[in-house]
Coordinates of C-alpha atoms in Angstrom, one line a residue:
M1 CA 97.8 -116.2 216.9
R2 CA 98.2 -112.3 217.8
R3 CA 100.5 -110.5 215.4
Q4 CA 103.1 -108.3 217.4
S5 CA 103.5 -104.5 216.4
P6 CA 106.6 -103.5 215.0
R7 CA 109.4 -102.4 217.5
P8 CA 109.9 -98.4 216.7
S9 CA 113.1 -97.8 215.1
A10 CA 116.0 -95.9 217.0
R11 CA 115.1 -92.6 215.0
H12 CA 111.6 -92.7 215.8
R13 CA 112.7 -93.2 219.5
A14 CA 115.1 -90.6 219.3
L15 CA 112.5 -88.0 217.6
R16 CA 110.3 -88.7 220.7
I17 CA 112.8 -88.3 223.4
A18 CA 113.5 -84.8 221.6
G19 CA 109.9 -84.3 221.8
I20 CA 109.4 -85.0 225.7
L21 CA 112.7 -82.8 226.2
L22 CA 111.2 -79.8 224.4
T23 CA 108.3 -80.2 226.2
L24 CA 109.9 -79.8 229.4
I25 CA 112.1 -77.1 228.2
V26 CA 109.4 -75.1 227.3
V27 CA 107.4 -75.6 230.6
F28 CA 110.6 -74.7 232.6
A29 CA 111.0 -71.3 230.6
L30 CA 107.6 -70.6 231.1
G31 CA 107.6 -71.1 234.7
Q32 CA 111.1 -68.9 234.9
H33 CA 108.8 -66.5 233.3
F34 CA 105.7 -66.6 235.3
N35 CA 108.0 -66.1 238.5
R36 CA 110.1 -63.3 236.9
T37 CA 106.6 -61.3 236.5
T38 CA 105.3 -61.9 239.8
T39 CA 108.3 -60.5 241.3
T40 CA 108.6 -57.4 238.8
A41 CA 104.8 -57.0 239.8
K42 CA 105.4 -57.2 243.7
R43 CA 108.4 -54.8 243.3
S44 CA 106.9 -52.0 241.3
H45 CA 104.2 -51.9 243.7
A46 CA 106.0 -50.8 246.9
P47 CA 107.6 -47.7 245.4
K48 CA 104.2 -46.5 245.0
A49 CA 102.9 -47.7 248.5
E50 CA 106.0 -45.7 249.8
K51 CA 105.4 -42.5 247.8
V52 CA 102.0 -42.4 249.3
E53 CA 103.3 -42.8 252.6
K54 CA 105.8 -39.5 252.2
S55 CA 103.4 -37.9 250.4
S56 CA 101.0 -37.3 253.3
P57 CA 103.4 -35.5 256.0
Q58 CA 104.6 -33.0 252.6
V59 CA 101.3 -31.8 252.0
A60 CA 100.8 -31.3 255.8
S61 CA 103.9 -29.6 256.5
S62 CA 103.3 -27.2 253.4
T63 CA 100.1 -26.4 254.9
T64 CA 101.4 -25.8 258.4
A65 CA 104.4 -23.8 256.6
S66 CA 102.3 -21.6 254.6
S67 CA 99.9 -20.7 257.6
S68 CA 102.9 -19.7 259.8
V69 CA 104.6 -17.2 256.8
Q70 CA 100.9 -15.7 256.5
G71 CA 100.7 -15.3 260.3
V72 CA 104.1 -13.4 260.7
A73 CA 103.3 -11.8 257.4
T74 CA 99.9 -10.4 258.7
T75 CA 100.5 -9.6 262.1
P76 CA 103.2 -7.0 261.7
K77 CA 101.8 -5.5 258.6
T78 CA 98.5 -4.4 260.6
A79 CA 100.3 -3.2 264.0
D80 CA 102.5 -0.9 261.4
Q81 CA 99.1 0.2 259.8
H82 CA 97.5 1.0 263.2
L83 CA 100.7 2.9 264.4
T84 CA 100.7 4.9 261.1
R85 CA 97.0 5.7 261.2
V86 CA 97.3 7.0 264.8
L87 CA 100.6 9.0 264.7
S88 CA 100.0 10.2 261.2
N89 CA 97.6 12.4 263.3
L90 CA 100.3 13.8 265.5
T91 CA 102.5 15.3 263.1
Q92 CA 102.0 18.8 263.8
I93 CA 103.5 20.5 266.7
A94 CA 101.8 20.5 270.2
G95 CA 101.7 22.6 272.8
E96 CA 101.8 21.8 276.5
N97 CA 98.8 22.7 278.6
A98 CA 98.9 25.0 281.7
E99 CA 97.9 23.0 284.0
T100 CA 100.7 20.1 283.2
R101 CA 103.3 22.7 282.8
S102 CA 106.6 23.2 285.5
G103 CA 108.9 25.7 286.3
G104 CA 107.9 28.2 283.9
R105 CA 108.9 25.9 281.1
T106 CA 106.6 24.9 278.2
T107 CA 107.3 21.9 276.3
Y108 CA 106.1 21.1 272.8
S109 CA 105.5 17.2 271.1
R110 CA 105.4 15.9 267.8
F111 CA 106.1 12.9 265.9
Y112 CA 107.5 12.3 262.5
Q113 CA 108.5 9.8 260.0
T114 CA 111.7 9.2 258.2
Q115 CA 112.7 6.6 255.7
G116 CA 109.6 4.4 257.3
T117 CA 110.6 5.1 260.9
W118 CA 108.8 6.9 263.3
Y119 CA 110.5 9.2 265.8
W120 CA 109.4 11.7 268.8
E121 CA 110.8 14.9 269.7
M122 CA 110.4 17.0 272.4
T123 CA 111.6 20.7 272.4
A124 CA 111.1 23.7 274.9
N125 CA 110.4 27.1 275.4
T126 CA 114.2 27.7 276.8
Q127 CA 116.9 28.2 274.4
N128 CA 119.3 25.8 276.6
A129 CA 116.4 23.4 277.8
P130 CA 117.4 19.7 276.2
V131 CA 115.7 18.1 273.7
E132 CA 114.6 14.7 273.1
V133 CA 114.6 12.6 269.9
A134 CA 113.3 8.8 270.4
K135 CA 113.1 6.2 267.6
V136 CA 109.6 3.9 268.0
T137 CA 110.7 0.6 267.9
G138 CA 107.3 -1.2 269.3
A139 CA 103.9 -0.5 269.7
T140 CA 101.2 -2.4 271.2
Q141 CA 97.3 -1.1 272.2
D142 CA 95.9 -1.4 276.0
G143 CA 92.6 -0.2 275.4
R144 CA 92.6 3.6 275.1
L145 CA 96.5 4.0 275.5
L146 CA 98.4 3.4 273.0
K147 CA 102.2 1.8 274.3
L148 CA 105.3 2.9 272.3
D149 CA 108.6 1.3 273.1
M150 CA 111.3 4.1 272.7
T151 CA 115.0 4.3 272.3
S152 CA 116.0 7.7 273.2
Q153 CA 118.6 9.6 270.3
V154 CA 119.5 12.7 272.6
Y155 CA 119.3 12.4 276.5
H156 CA 120.8 9.4 277.2
P157 CA 121.6 7.6 273.1
D158 CA 120.6 3.8 272.8
Q159 CA 118.3 3.9 276.5
T160 CA 115.2 2.0 276.1
Y161 CA 112.0 3.3 277.5
R162 CA 108.3 3.4 277.4
L163 CA 106.1 5.8 276.4
E164 CA 102.1 5.8 276.7
F165 CA 99.7 8.3 274.7
Q166 CA 95.9 8.6 275.3
W167 CA 93.7 11.0 273.8
L168 CA 92.0 13.3 275.9
D169 CA 89.5 15.4 273.5
R170 CA 90.4 13.8 269.5
A171 CA 87.9 16.3 268.1
A172 CA 89.9 19.0 270.2
G173 CA 93.7 17.7 269.3
E174 CA 94.2 17.3 272.8
Y175 CA 96.2 14.1 274.2
K176 CA 98.3 13.0 277.0
L177 CA 101.6 12.0 277.5
H178 CA 103.8 9.5 280.3
T179 CA 107.2 8.1 280.0
T180 CA 109.1 5.9 282.1
F181 CA 111.9 7.7 281.6
E182 CA 112.6 11.9 282.3
N183 CA 108.8 11.8 284.5
I184 CA 107.7 13.2 281.3
D185 CA 103.8 13.7 282.2
G186 CA 101.6 16.5 280.2
N187 CA 98.8 17.3 278.5
Y188 CA 99.3 18.7 275.0
T189 CA 97.0 20.6 272.5
I190 CA 98.0 20.2 268.5
G191 CA 98.6 23.7 267.1
E192 CA 98.7 25.5 270.7
T193 CA 102.4 26.9 269.8
E194 CA 101.8 30.6 270.6
D195 CA 105.3 30.4 272.9
V196 CA 107.0 29.0 269.9
A197 CA 109.0 31.4 267.9
D198 CA 107.5 32.2 264.4
A199 CA 108.3 29.7 261.5
E200 CA 109.2 32.9 259.2
N201 CA 112.5 32.5 257.3
D202 CA 114.2 34.8 259.2
T203 CA 117.8 34.9 257.4
A204 CA 119.3 37.6 259.6
S205 CA 119.1 35.7 262.5
M206 CA 121.5 32.9 260.6
S207 CA 124.0 35.3 259.8
W208 CA 124.9 36.6 263.2
T209 CA 124.5 33.4 264.5
L210 CA 124.9 29.6 263.1
G211 CA 126.1 31.5 259.5
S212 CA 128.7 33.9 261.3
G213 CA 131.7 30.8 261.1
E214 CA 132.4 27.5 260.9
G215 CA 131.4 25.3 263.9
I216 CA 134.5 22.9 265.2
E217 CA 133.0 19.9 267.2
D218 CA 133.7 20.1 271.0
E219 CA 135.7 16.9 272.2
S220 CA 132.8 16.0 274.6
T221 CA 130.7 14.7 271.6
R222 CA 133.1 13.5 269.1
T223 CA 132.3 9.6 268.3
D224 CA 134.6 7.9 265.4
N225 CA 137.6 7.3 267.7
G226 CA 137.7 10.8 268.1
A227 CA 137.6 12.5 264.6
T228 CA 136.5 15.9 264.5
T229 CA 133.4 17.3 262.5
Y230 CA 132.6 20.9 261.6
S231 CA 129.5 22.5 260.8
D232 CA 128.9 25.1 258.7
F233 CA 126.0 27.1 257.5
T234 CA 126.6 29.1 254.2
Q235 CA 124.1 31.6 252.0
D236 CA 124.2 31.2 248.2
D237 CA 123.6 34.4 246.2
D238 CA 120.0 33.9 246.0
G239 CA 119.7 34.3 249.7
D240 CA 119.0 30.3 250.4
W241 CA 120.7 28.6 253.3
Y242 CA 122.9 25.2 253.4
W243 CA 124.6 23.2 256.1
T244 CA 127.2 21.0 256.0
L245 CA 128.4 18.8 258.2
S246 CA 132.2 17.3 257.7
S247 CA 135.4 15.9 258.8
D248 CA 138.5 15.4 257.6
K249 CA 138.2 11.1 258.1
R250 CA 134.5 11.0 256.2
G251 CA 134.0 13.6 254.3
N252 CA 131.0 15.4 254.1
V253 CA 128.7 13.7 256.3
E254 CA 125.6 15.3 255.6
F255 CA 124.9 18.5 253.2
G256 CA 121.5 19.8 252.8
K257 CA 119.1 22.9 252.0
V258 CA 117.4 24.9 254.7
T259 CA 113.9 25.2 253.6
D260 CA 112.3 26.6 257.0
I261 CA 113.6 28.4 260.2
Q262 CA 112.0 28.8 263.3
T263 CA 113.7 31.7 265.6
Q264 CA 112.9 32.3 269.2
D265 CA 114.1 35.4 270.9
G266 CA 115.8 36.5 267.8
V267 CA 118.0 33.3 267.4
P268 CA 117.0 30.4 264.9
V269 CA 116.6 27.0 267.1
E270 CA 114.7 24.5 264.8
L271 CA 115.5 24.2 261.4
R272 CA 113.7 22.2 258.6
I273 CA 116.5 20.8 255.9
Q274 CA 116.3 18.7 252.9
S275 CA 119.1 16.6 252.2
K276 CA 121.2 17.0 249.1
L277 CA 123.5 14.1 249.5
D278 CA 123.1 10.7 247.4
K279 CA 122.7 8.5 250.1
S280 CA 119.7 10.4 251.5
Y281 CA 118.6 12.6 248.7
G282 CA 114.9 14.2 249.2
T283 CA 115.1 13.3 252.9
T284 CA 113.8 16.2 255.1
Y285 CA 114.5 16.4 258.6
T286 CA 114.3 18.8 261.9
V287 CA 117.7 20.0 263.4
H288 CA 117.1 21.5 266.9
V289 CA 119.9 24.1 268.0
S290 CA 121.0 25.6 271.6
Y291 CA 123.2 28.4 272.6
N292 CA 125.4 29.0 275.4
D293 CA 124.9 32.3 277.3
D294 CA 127.3 34.7 274.9
L295 CA 126.1 32.7 271.4
T296 CA 129.7 31.5 270.8
S297 CA 128.7 28.0 270.7
Y298 CA 125.7 25.6 270.0
H299 CA 124.3 22.2 270.6
L300 CA 122.9 20.8 267.5
V301 CA 120.7 17.6 267.3
T302 CA 119.0 16.0 264.9
A303 CA 117.6 12.4 264.0
Q304 CA 119.2 12.3 260.8
D305 CA 122.1 10.1 261.0
N306 CA 121.9 10.2 264.9
I307 CA 123.7 13.7 264.8
N308 CA 124.5 15.3 268.2
G309 CA 127.1 17.6 268.5
K310 CA 128.4 20.6 270.7
Y311 CA 130.2 23.2 268.3
T312 CA 132.4 26.1 268.9
I313 CA 132.6 29.1 266.1
D314 CA 135.8 28.6 264.7
D315 CA 136.9 32.6 265.8
Y316 CA 136.3 31.6 269.4
S317 CA 137.4 28.3 269.5
T318 CA 140.9 27.2 271.2
D319 CA 141.3 24.0 268.9
D320 CA 145.2 23.9 267.4

């Protein structure tokens, strides 16, 4: 007769059930942990992929922007350097050649630079001839021609036009100018200024012309809502001349020392002035002067602050 196994006790059965439950809990927990790890791993890759995708256009954009900025900076700088290289050779007065003069008048050409800006001025050997001062606003090279974009400061302020420059004989300092404005078309030679008044400081001529009294601006040239300016040339104890341009509204518009005087037919027609005002201290500029027949009034023009006015000497003024 087979012997039967003893039946498990209640305690033993409870322990077996507890073991099974513990096993199931461990398996379940491991499964949850595995799922979370997998999900986290999948999510962690997404930003990396997105980051890589965004970085490519950023690099391309940065490169393009850098090239663009470099292009903008380089081109004008080259043009400015070329312009300065050419015009620096034209700062000396050049007289018009005989073959292009008309009406017995000789004109004179000169370029100069003030506070980084280039200007062209044209004068003539007659006292009442108009004077042109124009600002160079742009330049292009077309073969042998240098084409300059100009803005008039005197004839018709703010009117734009084209001035073309070309060397005829560089070694001899001879060049040609042509403009689309006022039909200026002449050949000039640097240094040929025999008709220009001597450049000696003629203080005597200042005393009985510009320095004979304060000049009161004519109504026809007043700006700034009709404010009157006053032009006053005075001499100090050392014999040096100074120029003050002022108005009741603005005070001193310009004040400077006259460093050179050019006369013609015994009267000053061109003055070099060095500014003594804080706003432009040390700047040198040219003032052109023409007169009426009896020398009681004069027309004064300079590129400095675009000053362009007609003045009657106080003793002859009819202003109240």
